[in-house]
JSON list of C-alpha atoms in Angstrom, two decimals:
[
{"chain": "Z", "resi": 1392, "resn": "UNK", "atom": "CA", "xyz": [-180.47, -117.51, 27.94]},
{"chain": "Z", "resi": 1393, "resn": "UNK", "atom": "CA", "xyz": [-180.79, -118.12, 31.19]},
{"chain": "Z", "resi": 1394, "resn": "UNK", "atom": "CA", "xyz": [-183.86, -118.00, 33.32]},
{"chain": "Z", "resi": 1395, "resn": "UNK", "atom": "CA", "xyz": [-185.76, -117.72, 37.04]},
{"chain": "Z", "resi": 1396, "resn": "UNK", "atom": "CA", "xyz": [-189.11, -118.47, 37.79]},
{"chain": "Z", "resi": 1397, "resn": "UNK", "atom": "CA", "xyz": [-190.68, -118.05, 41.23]},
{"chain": "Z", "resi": 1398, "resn": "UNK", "atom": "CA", "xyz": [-194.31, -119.37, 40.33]},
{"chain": "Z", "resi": 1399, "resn": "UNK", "atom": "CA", "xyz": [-195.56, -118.23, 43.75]},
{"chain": "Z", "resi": 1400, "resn": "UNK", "atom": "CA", "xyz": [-196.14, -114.25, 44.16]},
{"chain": "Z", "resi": 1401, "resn": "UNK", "atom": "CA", "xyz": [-197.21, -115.49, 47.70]},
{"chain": "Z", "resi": 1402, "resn": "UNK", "atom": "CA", "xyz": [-196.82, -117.90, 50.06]},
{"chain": "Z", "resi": 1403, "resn": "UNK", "atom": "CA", "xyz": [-198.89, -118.17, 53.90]},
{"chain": "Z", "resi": 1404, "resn": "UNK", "atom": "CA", "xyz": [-198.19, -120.67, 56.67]},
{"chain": "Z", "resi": 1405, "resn": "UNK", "atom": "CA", "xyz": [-198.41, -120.87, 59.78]},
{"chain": "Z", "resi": 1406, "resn": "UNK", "atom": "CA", "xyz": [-195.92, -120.90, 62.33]},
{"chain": "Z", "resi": 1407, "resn": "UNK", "atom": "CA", "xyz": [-194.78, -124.14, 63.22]},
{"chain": "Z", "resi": 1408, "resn": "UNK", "atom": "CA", "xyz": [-196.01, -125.64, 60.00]},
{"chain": "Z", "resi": 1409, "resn": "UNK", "atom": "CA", "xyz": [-193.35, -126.29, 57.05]},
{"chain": "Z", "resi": 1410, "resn": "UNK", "atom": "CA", "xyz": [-193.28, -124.27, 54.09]},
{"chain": "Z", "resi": 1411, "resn": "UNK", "atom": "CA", "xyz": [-191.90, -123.95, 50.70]},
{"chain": "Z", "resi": 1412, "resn": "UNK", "atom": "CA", "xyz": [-190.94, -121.71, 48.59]},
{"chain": "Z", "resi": 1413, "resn": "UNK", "atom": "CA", "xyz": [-190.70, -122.93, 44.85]},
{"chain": "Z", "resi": 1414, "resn": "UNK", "atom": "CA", "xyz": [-187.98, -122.23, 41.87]},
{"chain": "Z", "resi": 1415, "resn": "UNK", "atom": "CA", "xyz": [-187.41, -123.68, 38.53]},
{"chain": "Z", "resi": 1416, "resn": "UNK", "atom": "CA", "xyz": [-184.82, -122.90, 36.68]},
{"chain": "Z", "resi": 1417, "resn": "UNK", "atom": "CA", "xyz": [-183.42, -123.42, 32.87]},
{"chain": "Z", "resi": 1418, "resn": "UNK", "atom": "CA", "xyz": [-179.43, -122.45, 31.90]},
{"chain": "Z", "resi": 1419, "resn": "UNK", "atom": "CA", "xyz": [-177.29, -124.09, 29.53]},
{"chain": "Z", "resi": 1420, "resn": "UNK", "atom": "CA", "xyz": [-174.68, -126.86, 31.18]},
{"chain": "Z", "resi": 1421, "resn": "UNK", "atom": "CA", "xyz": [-174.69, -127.27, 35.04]},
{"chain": "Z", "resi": 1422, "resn": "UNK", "atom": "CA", "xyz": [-176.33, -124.67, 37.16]},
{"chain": "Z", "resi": 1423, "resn": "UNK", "atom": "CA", "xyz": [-175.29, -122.53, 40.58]},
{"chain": "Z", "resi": 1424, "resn": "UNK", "atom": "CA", "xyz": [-178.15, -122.01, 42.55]},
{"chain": "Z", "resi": 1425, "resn": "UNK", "atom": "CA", "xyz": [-178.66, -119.33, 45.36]},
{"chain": "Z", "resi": 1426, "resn": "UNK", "atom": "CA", "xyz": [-181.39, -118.18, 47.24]},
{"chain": "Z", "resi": 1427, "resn": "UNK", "atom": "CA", "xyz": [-181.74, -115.02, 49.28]},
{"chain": "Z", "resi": 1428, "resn": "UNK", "atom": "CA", "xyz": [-183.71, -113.50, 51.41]},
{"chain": "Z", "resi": 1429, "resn": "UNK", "atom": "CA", "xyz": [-184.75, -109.87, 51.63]},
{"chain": "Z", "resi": 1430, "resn": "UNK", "atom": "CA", "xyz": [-186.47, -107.97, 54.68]},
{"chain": "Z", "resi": 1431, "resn": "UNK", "atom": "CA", "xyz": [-188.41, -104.43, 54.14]},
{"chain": "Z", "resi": 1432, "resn": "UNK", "atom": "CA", "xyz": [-185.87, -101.64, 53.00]},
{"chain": "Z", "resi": 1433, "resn": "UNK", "atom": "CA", "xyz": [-183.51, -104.15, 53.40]},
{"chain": "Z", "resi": 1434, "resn": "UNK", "atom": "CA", "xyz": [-180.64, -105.73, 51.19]},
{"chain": "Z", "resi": 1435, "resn": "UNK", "atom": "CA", "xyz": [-180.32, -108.94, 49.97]},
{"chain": "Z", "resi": 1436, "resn": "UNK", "atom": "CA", "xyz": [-178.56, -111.57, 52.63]},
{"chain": "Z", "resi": 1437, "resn": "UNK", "atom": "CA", "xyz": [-177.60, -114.86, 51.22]},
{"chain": "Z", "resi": 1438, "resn": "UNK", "atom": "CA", "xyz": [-179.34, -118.13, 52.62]},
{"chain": "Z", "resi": 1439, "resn": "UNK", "atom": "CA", "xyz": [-177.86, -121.27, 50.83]},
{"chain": "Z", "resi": 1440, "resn": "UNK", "atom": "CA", "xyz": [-176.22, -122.56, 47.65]},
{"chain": "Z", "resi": 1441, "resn": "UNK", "atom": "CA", "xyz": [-176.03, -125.02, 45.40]},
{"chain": "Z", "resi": 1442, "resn": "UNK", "atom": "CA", "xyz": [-172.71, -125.84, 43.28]},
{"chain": "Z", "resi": 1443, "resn": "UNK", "atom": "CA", "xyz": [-172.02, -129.04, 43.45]},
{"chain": "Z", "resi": 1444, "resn": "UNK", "atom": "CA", "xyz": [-172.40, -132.73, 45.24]},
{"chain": "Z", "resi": 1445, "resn": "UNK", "atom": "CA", "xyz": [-175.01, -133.31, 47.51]},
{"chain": "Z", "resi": 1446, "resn": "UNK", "atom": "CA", "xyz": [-178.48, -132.61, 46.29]},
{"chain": "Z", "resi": 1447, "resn": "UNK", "atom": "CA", "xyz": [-179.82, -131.88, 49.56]},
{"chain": "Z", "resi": 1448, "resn": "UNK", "atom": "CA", "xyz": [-178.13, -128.50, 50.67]},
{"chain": "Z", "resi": 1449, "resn": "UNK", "atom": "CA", "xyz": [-178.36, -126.78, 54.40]},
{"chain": "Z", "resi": 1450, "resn": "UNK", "atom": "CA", "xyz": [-178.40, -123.19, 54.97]},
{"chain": "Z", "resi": 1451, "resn": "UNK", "atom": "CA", "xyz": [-179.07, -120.56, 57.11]},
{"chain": "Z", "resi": 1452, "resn": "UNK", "atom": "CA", "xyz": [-181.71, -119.90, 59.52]},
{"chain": "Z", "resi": 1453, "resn": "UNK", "atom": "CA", "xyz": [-182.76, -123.72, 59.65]},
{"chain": "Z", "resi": 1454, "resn": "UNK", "atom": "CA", "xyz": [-183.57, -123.25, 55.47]},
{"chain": "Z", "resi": 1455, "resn": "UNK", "atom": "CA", "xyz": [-182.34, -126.06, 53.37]},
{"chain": "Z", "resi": 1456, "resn": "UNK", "atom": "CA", "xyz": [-182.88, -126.32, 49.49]},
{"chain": "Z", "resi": 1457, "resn": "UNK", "atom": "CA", "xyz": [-183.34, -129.48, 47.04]},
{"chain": "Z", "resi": 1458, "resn": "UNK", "atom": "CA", "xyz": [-181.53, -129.91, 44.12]},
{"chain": "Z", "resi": 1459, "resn": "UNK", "atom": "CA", "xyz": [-183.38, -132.11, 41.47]},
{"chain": "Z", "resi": 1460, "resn": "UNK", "atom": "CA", "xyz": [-181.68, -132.02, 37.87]},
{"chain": "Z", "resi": 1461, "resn": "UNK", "atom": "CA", "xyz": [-184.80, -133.55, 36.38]},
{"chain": "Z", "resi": 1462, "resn": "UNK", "atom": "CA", "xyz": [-187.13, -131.02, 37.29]},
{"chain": "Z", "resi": 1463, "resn": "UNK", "atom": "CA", "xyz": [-184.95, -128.07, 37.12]},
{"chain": "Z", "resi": 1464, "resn": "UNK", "atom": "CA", "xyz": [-186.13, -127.10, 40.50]},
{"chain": "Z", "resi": 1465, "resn": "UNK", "atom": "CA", "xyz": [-184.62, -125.82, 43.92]},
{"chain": "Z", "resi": 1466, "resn": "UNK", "atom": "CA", "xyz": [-187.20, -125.31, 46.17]},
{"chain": "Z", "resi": 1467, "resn": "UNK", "atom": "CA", "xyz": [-186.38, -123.69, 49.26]},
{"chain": "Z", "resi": 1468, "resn": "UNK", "atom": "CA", "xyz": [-187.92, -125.36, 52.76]},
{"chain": "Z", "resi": 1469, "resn": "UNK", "atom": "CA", "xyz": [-188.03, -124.86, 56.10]},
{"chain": "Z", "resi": 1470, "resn": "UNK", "atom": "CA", "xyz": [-189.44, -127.53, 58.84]},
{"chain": "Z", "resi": 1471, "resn": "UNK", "atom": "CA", "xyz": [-190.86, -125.26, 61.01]},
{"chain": "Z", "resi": 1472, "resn": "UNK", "atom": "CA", "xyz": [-191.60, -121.87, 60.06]},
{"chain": "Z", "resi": 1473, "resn": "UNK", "atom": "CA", "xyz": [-191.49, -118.89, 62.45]},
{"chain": "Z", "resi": 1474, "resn": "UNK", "atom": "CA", "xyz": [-192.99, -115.35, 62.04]},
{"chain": "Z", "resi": 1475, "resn": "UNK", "atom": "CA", "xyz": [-189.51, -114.25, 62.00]},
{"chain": "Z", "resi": 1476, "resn": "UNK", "atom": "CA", "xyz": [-189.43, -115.89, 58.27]},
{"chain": "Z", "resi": 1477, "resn": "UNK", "atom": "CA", "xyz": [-191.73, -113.37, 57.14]},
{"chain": "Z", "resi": 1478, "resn": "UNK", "atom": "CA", "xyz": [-190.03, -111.65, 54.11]},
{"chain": "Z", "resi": 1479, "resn": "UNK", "atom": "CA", "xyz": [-189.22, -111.56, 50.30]},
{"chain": "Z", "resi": 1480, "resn": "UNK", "atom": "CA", "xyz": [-187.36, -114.50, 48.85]},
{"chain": "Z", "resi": 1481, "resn": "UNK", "atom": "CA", "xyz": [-185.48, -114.44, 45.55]},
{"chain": "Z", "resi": 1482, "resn": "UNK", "atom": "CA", "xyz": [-183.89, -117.41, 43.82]},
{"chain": "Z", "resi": 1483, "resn": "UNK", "atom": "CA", "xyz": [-181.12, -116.80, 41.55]},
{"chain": "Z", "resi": 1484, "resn": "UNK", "atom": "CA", "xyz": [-179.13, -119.16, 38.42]},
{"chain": "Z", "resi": 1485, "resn": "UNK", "atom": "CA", "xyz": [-175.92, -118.36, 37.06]},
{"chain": "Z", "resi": 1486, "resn": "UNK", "atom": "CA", "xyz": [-174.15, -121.01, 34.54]},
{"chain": "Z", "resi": 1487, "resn": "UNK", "atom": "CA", "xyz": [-170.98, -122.56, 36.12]},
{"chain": "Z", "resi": 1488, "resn": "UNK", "atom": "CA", "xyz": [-168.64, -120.30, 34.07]},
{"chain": "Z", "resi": 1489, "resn": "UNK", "atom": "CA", "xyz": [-170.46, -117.57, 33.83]},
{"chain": "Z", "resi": 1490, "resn": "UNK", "atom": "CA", "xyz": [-169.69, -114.04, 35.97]},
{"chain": "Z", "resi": 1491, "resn": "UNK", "atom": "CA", "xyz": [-171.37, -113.74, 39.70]},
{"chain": "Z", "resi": 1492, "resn": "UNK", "atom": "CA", "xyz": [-172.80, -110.28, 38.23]},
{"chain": "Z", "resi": 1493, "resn": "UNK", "atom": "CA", "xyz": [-174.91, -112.46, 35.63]},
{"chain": "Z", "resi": 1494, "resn": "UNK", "atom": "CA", "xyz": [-176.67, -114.34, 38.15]},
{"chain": "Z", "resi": 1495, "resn": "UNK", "atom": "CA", "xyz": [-180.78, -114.13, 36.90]},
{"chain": "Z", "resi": 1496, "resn": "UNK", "atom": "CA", "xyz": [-182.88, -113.41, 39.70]},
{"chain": "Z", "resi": 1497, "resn": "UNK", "atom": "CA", "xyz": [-186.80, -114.59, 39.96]},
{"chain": "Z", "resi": 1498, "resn": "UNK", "atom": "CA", "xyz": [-189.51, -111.97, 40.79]},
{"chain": "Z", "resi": 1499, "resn": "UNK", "atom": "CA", "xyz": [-189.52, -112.78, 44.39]},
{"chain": "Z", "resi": 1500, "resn": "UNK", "atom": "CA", "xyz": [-192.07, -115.02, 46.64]},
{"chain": "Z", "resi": 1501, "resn": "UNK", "atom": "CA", "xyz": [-193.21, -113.19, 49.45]},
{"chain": "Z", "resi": 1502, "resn": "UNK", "atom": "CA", "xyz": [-193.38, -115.13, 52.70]},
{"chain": "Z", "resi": 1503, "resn": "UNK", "atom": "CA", "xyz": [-195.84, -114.30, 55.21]},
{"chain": "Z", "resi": 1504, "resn": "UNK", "atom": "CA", "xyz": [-195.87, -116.67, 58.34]},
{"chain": "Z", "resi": 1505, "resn": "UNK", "atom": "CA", "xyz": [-198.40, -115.82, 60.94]},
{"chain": "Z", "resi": 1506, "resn": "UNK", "atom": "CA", "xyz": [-198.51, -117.06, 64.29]},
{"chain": "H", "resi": 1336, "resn": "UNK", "atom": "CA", "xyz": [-170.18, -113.93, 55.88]},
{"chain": "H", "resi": 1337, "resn": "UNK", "atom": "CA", "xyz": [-168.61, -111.46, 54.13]},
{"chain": "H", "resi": 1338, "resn": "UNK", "atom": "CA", "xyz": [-169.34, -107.67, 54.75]},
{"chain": "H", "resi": 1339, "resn": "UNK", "atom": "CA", "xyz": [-170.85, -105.32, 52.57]},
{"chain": "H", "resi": 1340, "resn": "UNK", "atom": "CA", "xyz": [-172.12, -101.93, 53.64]},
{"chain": "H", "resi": 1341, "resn": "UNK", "atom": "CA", "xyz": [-173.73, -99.09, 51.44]},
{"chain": "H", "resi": 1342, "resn": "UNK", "atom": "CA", "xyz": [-174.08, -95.64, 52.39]},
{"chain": "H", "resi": 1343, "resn": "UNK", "atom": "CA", "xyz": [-176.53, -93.57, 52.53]},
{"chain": "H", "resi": 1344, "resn": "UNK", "atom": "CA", "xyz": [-179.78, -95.70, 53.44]},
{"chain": "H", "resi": 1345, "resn": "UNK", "atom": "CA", "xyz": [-181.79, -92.89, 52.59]},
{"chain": "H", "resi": 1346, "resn": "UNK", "atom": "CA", "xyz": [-181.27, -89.72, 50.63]},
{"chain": "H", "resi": 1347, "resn": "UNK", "atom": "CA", "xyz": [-183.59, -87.38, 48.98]},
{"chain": "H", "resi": 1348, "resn": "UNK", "atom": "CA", "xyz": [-182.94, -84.46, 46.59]},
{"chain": "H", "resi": 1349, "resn": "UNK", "atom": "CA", "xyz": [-184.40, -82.50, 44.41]},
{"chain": "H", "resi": 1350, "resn": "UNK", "atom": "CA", "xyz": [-184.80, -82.74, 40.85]},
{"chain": "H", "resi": 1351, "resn": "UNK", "atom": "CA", "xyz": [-181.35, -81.86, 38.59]},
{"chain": "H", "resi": 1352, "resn": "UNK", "atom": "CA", "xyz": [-178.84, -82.62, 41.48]},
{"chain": "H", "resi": 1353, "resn": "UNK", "atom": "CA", "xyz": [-176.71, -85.38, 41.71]},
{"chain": "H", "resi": 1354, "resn": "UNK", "atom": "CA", "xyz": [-176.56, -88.10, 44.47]},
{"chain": "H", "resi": 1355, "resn": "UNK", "atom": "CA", "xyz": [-173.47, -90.06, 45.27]},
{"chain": "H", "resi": 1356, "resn": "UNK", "atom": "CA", "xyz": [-173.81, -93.35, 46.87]},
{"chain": "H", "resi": 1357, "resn": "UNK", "atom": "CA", "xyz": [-170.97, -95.39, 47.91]},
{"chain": "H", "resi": 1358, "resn": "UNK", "atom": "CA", "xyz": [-170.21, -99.27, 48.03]},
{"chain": "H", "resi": 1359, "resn": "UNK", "atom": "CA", "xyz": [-167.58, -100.58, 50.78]},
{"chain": "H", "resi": 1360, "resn": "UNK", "atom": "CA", "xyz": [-166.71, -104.51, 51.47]},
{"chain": "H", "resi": 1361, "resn": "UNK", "atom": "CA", "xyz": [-165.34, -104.18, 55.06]},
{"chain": "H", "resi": 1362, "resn": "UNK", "atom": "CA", "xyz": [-163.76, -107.26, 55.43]},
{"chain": "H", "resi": 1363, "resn": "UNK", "atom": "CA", "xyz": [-162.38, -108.56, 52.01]},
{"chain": "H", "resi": 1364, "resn": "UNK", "atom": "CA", "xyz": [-161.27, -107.10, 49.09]},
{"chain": "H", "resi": 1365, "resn": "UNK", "atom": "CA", "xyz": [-163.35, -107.15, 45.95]},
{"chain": "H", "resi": 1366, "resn": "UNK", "atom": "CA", "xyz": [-162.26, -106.05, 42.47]},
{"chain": "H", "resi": 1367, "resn": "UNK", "atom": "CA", "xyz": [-165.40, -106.29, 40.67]},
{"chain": "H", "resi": 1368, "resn": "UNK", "atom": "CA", "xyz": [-169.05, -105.14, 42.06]},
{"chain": "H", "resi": 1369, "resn": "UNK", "atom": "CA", "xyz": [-172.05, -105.02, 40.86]},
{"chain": "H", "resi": 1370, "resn": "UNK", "atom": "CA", "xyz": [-175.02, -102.17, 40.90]},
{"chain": "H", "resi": 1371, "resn": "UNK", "atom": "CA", "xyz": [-178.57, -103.15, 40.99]},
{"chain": "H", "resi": 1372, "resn": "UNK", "atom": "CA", "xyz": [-181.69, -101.37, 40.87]},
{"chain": "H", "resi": 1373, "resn": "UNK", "atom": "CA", "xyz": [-184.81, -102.75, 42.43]},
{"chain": "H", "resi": 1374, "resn": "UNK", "atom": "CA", "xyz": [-188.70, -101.46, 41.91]},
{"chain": "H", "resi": 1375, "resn": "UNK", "atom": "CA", "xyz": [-191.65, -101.80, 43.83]},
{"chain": "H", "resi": 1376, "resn": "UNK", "atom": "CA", "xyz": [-192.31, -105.65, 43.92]},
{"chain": "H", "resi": 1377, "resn": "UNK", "atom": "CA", "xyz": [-189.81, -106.29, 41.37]},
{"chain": "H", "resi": 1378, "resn": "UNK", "atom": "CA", "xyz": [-186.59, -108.41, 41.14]},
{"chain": "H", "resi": 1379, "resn": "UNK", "atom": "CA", "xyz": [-183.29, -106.90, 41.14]},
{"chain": "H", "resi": 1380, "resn": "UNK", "atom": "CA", "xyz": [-182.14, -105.20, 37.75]},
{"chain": "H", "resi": 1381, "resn": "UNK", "atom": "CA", "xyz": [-178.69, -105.13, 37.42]},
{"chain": "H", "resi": 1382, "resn": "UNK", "atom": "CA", "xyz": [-177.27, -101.99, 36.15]},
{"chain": "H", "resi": 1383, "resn": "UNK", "atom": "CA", "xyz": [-173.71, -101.80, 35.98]},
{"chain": "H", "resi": 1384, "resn": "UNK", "atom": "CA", "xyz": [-170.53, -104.32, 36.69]},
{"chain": "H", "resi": 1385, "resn": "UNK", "atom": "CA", "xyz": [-167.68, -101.94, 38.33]},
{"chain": "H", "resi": 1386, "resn": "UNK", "atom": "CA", "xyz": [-164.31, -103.16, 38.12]},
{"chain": "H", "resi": 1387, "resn": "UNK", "atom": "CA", "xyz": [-161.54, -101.90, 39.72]},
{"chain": "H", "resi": 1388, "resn": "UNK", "atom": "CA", "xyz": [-158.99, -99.71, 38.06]},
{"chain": "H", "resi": 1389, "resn": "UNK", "atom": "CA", "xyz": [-160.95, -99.97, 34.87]},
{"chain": "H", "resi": 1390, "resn": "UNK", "atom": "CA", "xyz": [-164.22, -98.92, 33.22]},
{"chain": "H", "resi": 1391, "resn": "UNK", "atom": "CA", "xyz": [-167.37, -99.98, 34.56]},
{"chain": "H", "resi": 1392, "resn": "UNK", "atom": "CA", "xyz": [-169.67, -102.40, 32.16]},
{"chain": "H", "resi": 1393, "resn": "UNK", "atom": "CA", "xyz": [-173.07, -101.32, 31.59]},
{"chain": "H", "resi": 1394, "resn": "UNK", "atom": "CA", "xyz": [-176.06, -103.48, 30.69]},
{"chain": "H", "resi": 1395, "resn": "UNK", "atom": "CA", "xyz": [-177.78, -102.16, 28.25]},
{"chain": "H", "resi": 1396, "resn": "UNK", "atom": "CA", "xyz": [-180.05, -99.61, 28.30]},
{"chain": "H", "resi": 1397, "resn": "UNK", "atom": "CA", "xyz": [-178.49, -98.34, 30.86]},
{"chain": "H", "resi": 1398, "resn": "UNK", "atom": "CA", "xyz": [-177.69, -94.44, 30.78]},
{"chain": "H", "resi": 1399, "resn": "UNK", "atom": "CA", "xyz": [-173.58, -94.76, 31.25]},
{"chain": "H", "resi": 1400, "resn": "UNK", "atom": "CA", "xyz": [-173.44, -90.57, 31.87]},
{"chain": "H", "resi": 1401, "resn": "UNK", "atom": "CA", "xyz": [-176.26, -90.52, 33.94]},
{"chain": "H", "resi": 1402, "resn": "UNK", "atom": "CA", "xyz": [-175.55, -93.41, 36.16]},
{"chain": "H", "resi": 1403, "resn": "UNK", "atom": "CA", "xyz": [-171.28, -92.78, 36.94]},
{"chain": "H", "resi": 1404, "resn": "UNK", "atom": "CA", "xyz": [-169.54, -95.74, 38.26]},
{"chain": "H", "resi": 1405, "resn": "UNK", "atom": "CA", "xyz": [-165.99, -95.35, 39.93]},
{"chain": "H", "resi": 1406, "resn": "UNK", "atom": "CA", "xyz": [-164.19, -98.20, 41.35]},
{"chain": "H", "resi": 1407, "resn": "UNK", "atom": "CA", "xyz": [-161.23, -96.16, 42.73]},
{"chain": "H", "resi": 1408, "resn": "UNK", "atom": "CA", "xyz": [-160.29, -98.84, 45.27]},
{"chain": "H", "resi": 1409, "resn": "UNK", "atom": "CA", "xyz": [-160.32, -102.91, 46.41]},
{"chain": "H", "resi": 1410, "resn": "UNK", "atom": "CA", "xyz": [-162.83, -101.76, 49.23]},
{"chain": "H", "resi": 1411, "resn": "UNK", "atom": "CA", "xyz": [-164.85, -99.46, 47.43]},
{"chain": "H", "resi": 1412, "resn": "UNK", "atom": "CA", "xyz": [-166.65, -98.27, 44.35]},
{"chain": "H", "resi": 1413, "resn": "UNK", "atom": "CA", "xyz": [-169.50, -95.59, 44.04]},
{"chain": "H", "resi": 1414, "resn": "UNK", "atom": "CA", "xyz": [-172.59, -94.94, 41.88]},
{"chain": "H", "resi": 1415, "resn": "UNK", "atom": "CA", "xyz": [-173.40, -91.16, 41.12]},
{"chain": "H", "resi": 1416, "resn": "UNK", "atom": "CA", "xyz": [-176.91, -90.59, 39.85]},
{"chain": "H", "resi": 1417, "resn": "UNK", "atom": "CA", "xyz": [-176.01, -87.42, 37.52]},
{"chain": "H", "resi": 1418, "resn": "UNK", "atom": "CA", "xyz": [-178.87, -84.48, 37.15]},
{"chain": "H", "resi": 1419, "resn": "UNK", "atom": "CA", "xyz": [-181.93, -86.58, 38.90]},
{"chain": "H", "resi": 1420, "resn": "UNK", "atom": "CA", "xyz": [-185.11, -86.48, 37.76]},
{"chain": "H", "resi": 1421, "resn": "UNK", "atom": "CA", "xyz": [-188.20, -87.99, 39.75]},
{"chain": "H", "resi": 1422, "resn": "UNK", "atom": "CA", "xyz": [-188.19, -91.14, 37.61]},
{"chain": "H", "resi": 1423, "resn": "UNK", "atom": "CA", "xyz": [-184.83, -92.02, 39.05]},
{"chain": "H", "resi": 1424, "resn": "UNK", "atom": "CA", "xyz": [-186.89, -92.52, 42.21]},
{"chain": "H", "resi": 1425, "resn": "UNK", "atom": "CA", "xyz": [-185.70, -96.19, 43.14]},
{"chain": "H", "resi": 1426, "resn": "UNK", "atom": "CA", "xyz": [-183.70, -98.60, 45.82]},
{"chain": "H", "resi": 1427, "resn": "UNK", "atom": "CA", "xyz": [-180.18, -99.19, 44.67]},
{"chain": "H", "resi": 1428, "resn": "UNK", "atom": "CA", "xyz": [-178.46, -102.19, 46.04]},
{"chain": "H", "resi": 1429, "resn": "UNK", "atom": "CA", "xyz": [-174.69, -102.84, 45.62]},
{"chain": "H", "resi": 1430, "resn": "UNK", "atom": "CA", "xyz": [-173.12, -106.27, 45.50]},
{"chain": "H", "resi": 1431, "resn": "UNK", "atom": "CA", "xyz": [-169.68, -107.85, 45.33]},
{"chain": "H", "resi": 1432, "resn": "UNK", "atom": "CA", "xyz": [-168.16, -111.20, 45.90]},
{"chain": "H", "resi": 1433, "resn": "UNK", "atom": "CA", "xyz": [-165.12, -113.08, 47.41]},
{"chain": "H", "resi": 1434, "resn": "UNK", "atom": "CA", "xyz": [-162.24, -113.73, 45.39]},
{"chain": "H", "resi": 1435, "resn": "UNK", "atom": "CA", "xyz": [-161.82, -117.52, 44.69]},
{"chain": "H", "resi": 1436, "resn": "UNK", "atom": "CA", "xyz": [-165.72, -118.03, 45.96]},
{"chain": "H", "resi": 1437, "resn": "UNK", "atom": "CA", "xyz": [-168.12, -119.81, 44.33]},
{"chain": "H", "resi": 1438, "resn": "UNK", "atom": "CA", "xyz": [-170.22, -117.32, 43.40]},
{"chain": "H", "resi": 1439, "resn": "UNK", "atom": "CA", "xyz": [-172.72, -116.14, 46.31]},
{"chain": "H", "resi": 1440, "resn": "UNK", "atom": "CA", "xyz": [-173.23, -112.39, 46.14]},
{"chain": "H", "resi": 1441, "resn": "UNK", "atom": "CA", "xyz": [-173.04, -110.35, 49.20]},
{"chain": "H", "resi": 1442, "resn": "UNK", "atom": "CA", "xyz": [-175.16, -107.20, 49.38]},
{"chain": "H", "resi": 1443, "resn": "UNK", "atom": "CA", "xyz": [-175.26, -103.90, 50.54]},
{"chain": "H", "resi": 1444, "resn": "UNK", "atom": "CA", "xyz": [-178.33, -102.69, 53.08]},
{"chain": "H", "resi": 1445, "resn": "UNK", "atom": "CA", "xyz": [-179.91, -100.88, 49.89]},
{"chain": "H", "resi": 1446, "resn": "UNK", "atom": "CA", "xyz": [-179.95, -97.04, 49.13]},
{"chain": "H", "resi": 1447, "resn": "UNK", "atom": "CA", "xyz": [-183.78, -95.43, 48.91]},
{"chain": "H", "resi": 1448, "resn": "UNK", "atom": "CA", "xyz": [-183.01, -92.18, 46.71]},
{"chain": "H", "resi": 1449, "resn": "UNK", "atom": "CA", "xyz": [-186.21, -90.25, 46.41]},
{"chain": "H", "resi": 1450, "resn": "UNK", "atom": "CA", "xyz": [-185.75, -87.46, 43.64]},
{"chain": "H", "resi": 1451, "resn": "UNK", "atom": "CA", "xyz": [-188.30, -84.30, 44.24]}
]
């Protein structure tokens, strides 16, 4: 089975300063990796992927992501945060041949940047 | 990105009625969707797959007559909460993806349904 976890309920910075937002993952063979972002009341609105290649992904909103296969971690980060980053973060697996619909979500890391 | 909008944002009824809310990717076509339902400070539960032209796949535990699923077109499917009761209280999201993409979801704003 595959499996999420989001260690951080919380995460504070301050804007300007980087920040990241940690995920660890475990799935059987080679893993897609996703992380999305969530504002109040809000749907989900994808940020950045990993599939395949470089382990150093870009994605939206200045957010990029690491890939590291030893660790089983993507961690999301950001340079520079802005108050404008403030919201809920998910991370999310899914084995390469698996359905999109059985992507495993983490509980969520809530990002609170203050100025 | 690809489009997804969900309608309504907001509905409330009372208790023993039935709510339809409806699923619509406005720029692509998308055979199979997915239905999640999302507590408080919680993750995303997924509910149901719909695929179009055929039944729906629910996960389990999931009440398959209480919680309808049609799929009647490419462009949209629809979740029907039958008979609410206040415990059905909850944001459901709808999701679908691109055909021949590698997998990102794209989601719908979210439907709060508050059952009096």
């Amino acid at each position: 089975a595959q499996s999420v976890a989001q260690p951080e309920d919380q995460v504070n910075v301050a804007e300007g300063n980087p920040l990241t937002v940690k995920c660890t993952y475990s799935v059987s063979g080679n893993p897609y990796l996703f992380w999305y972002v969530q504002y109040p009341n809000r749907g989900l609105q994808f940020l950045l992927k990993y599939i395949t290649g470089d382990n150093l992904v870009k994605g939206s909103y200045g957010f990029e992501a690491e890939f590291n296969k030893s660790q089983t971690s993507f961690h999301l980060k950001k340079p520079s945060a802005l108050v404008s980053d403030s919201a809920l973060y998910f991370c999310a697996v899914r084995a390469y041949n698996t359905n999109a619909g059985k992507s495993t979500f983490g509980d969520g890391t809530t990002l609170t940047v203050k100025p | 990105g690809a489009v997804v909008s969900q309608h309504p944002s907001r509905v409330i009824c009372k208790s023993g009625t039935s709510v339809k809310i409806e699923c619509r990717s406005l720029d692509f076509q998308a055979t199979t969707m997915f239905w999640y339902r999302q507590f408080p400070k919680q993750s995303l539960m997924l509910m149901a797959t719909s695929n179009e032209g055929s039944k729906a796949t629910y996960e389990q535990g999931v009440e398959k007559d209480k919680f309808l699923i049609n799929h009647a077109s490419l462009t949209l499917s629809t979740l029907t909460v039958t008979s609410a009761h206040p415990e059905d209280s909850s944001f459901y999201i709808c999701s679908a993806t691109r055909t021949g993409s590698t997998g990102e979801l794209f989601f719908g704003e979210g439907s709060r349904l508050t059952v009096l």
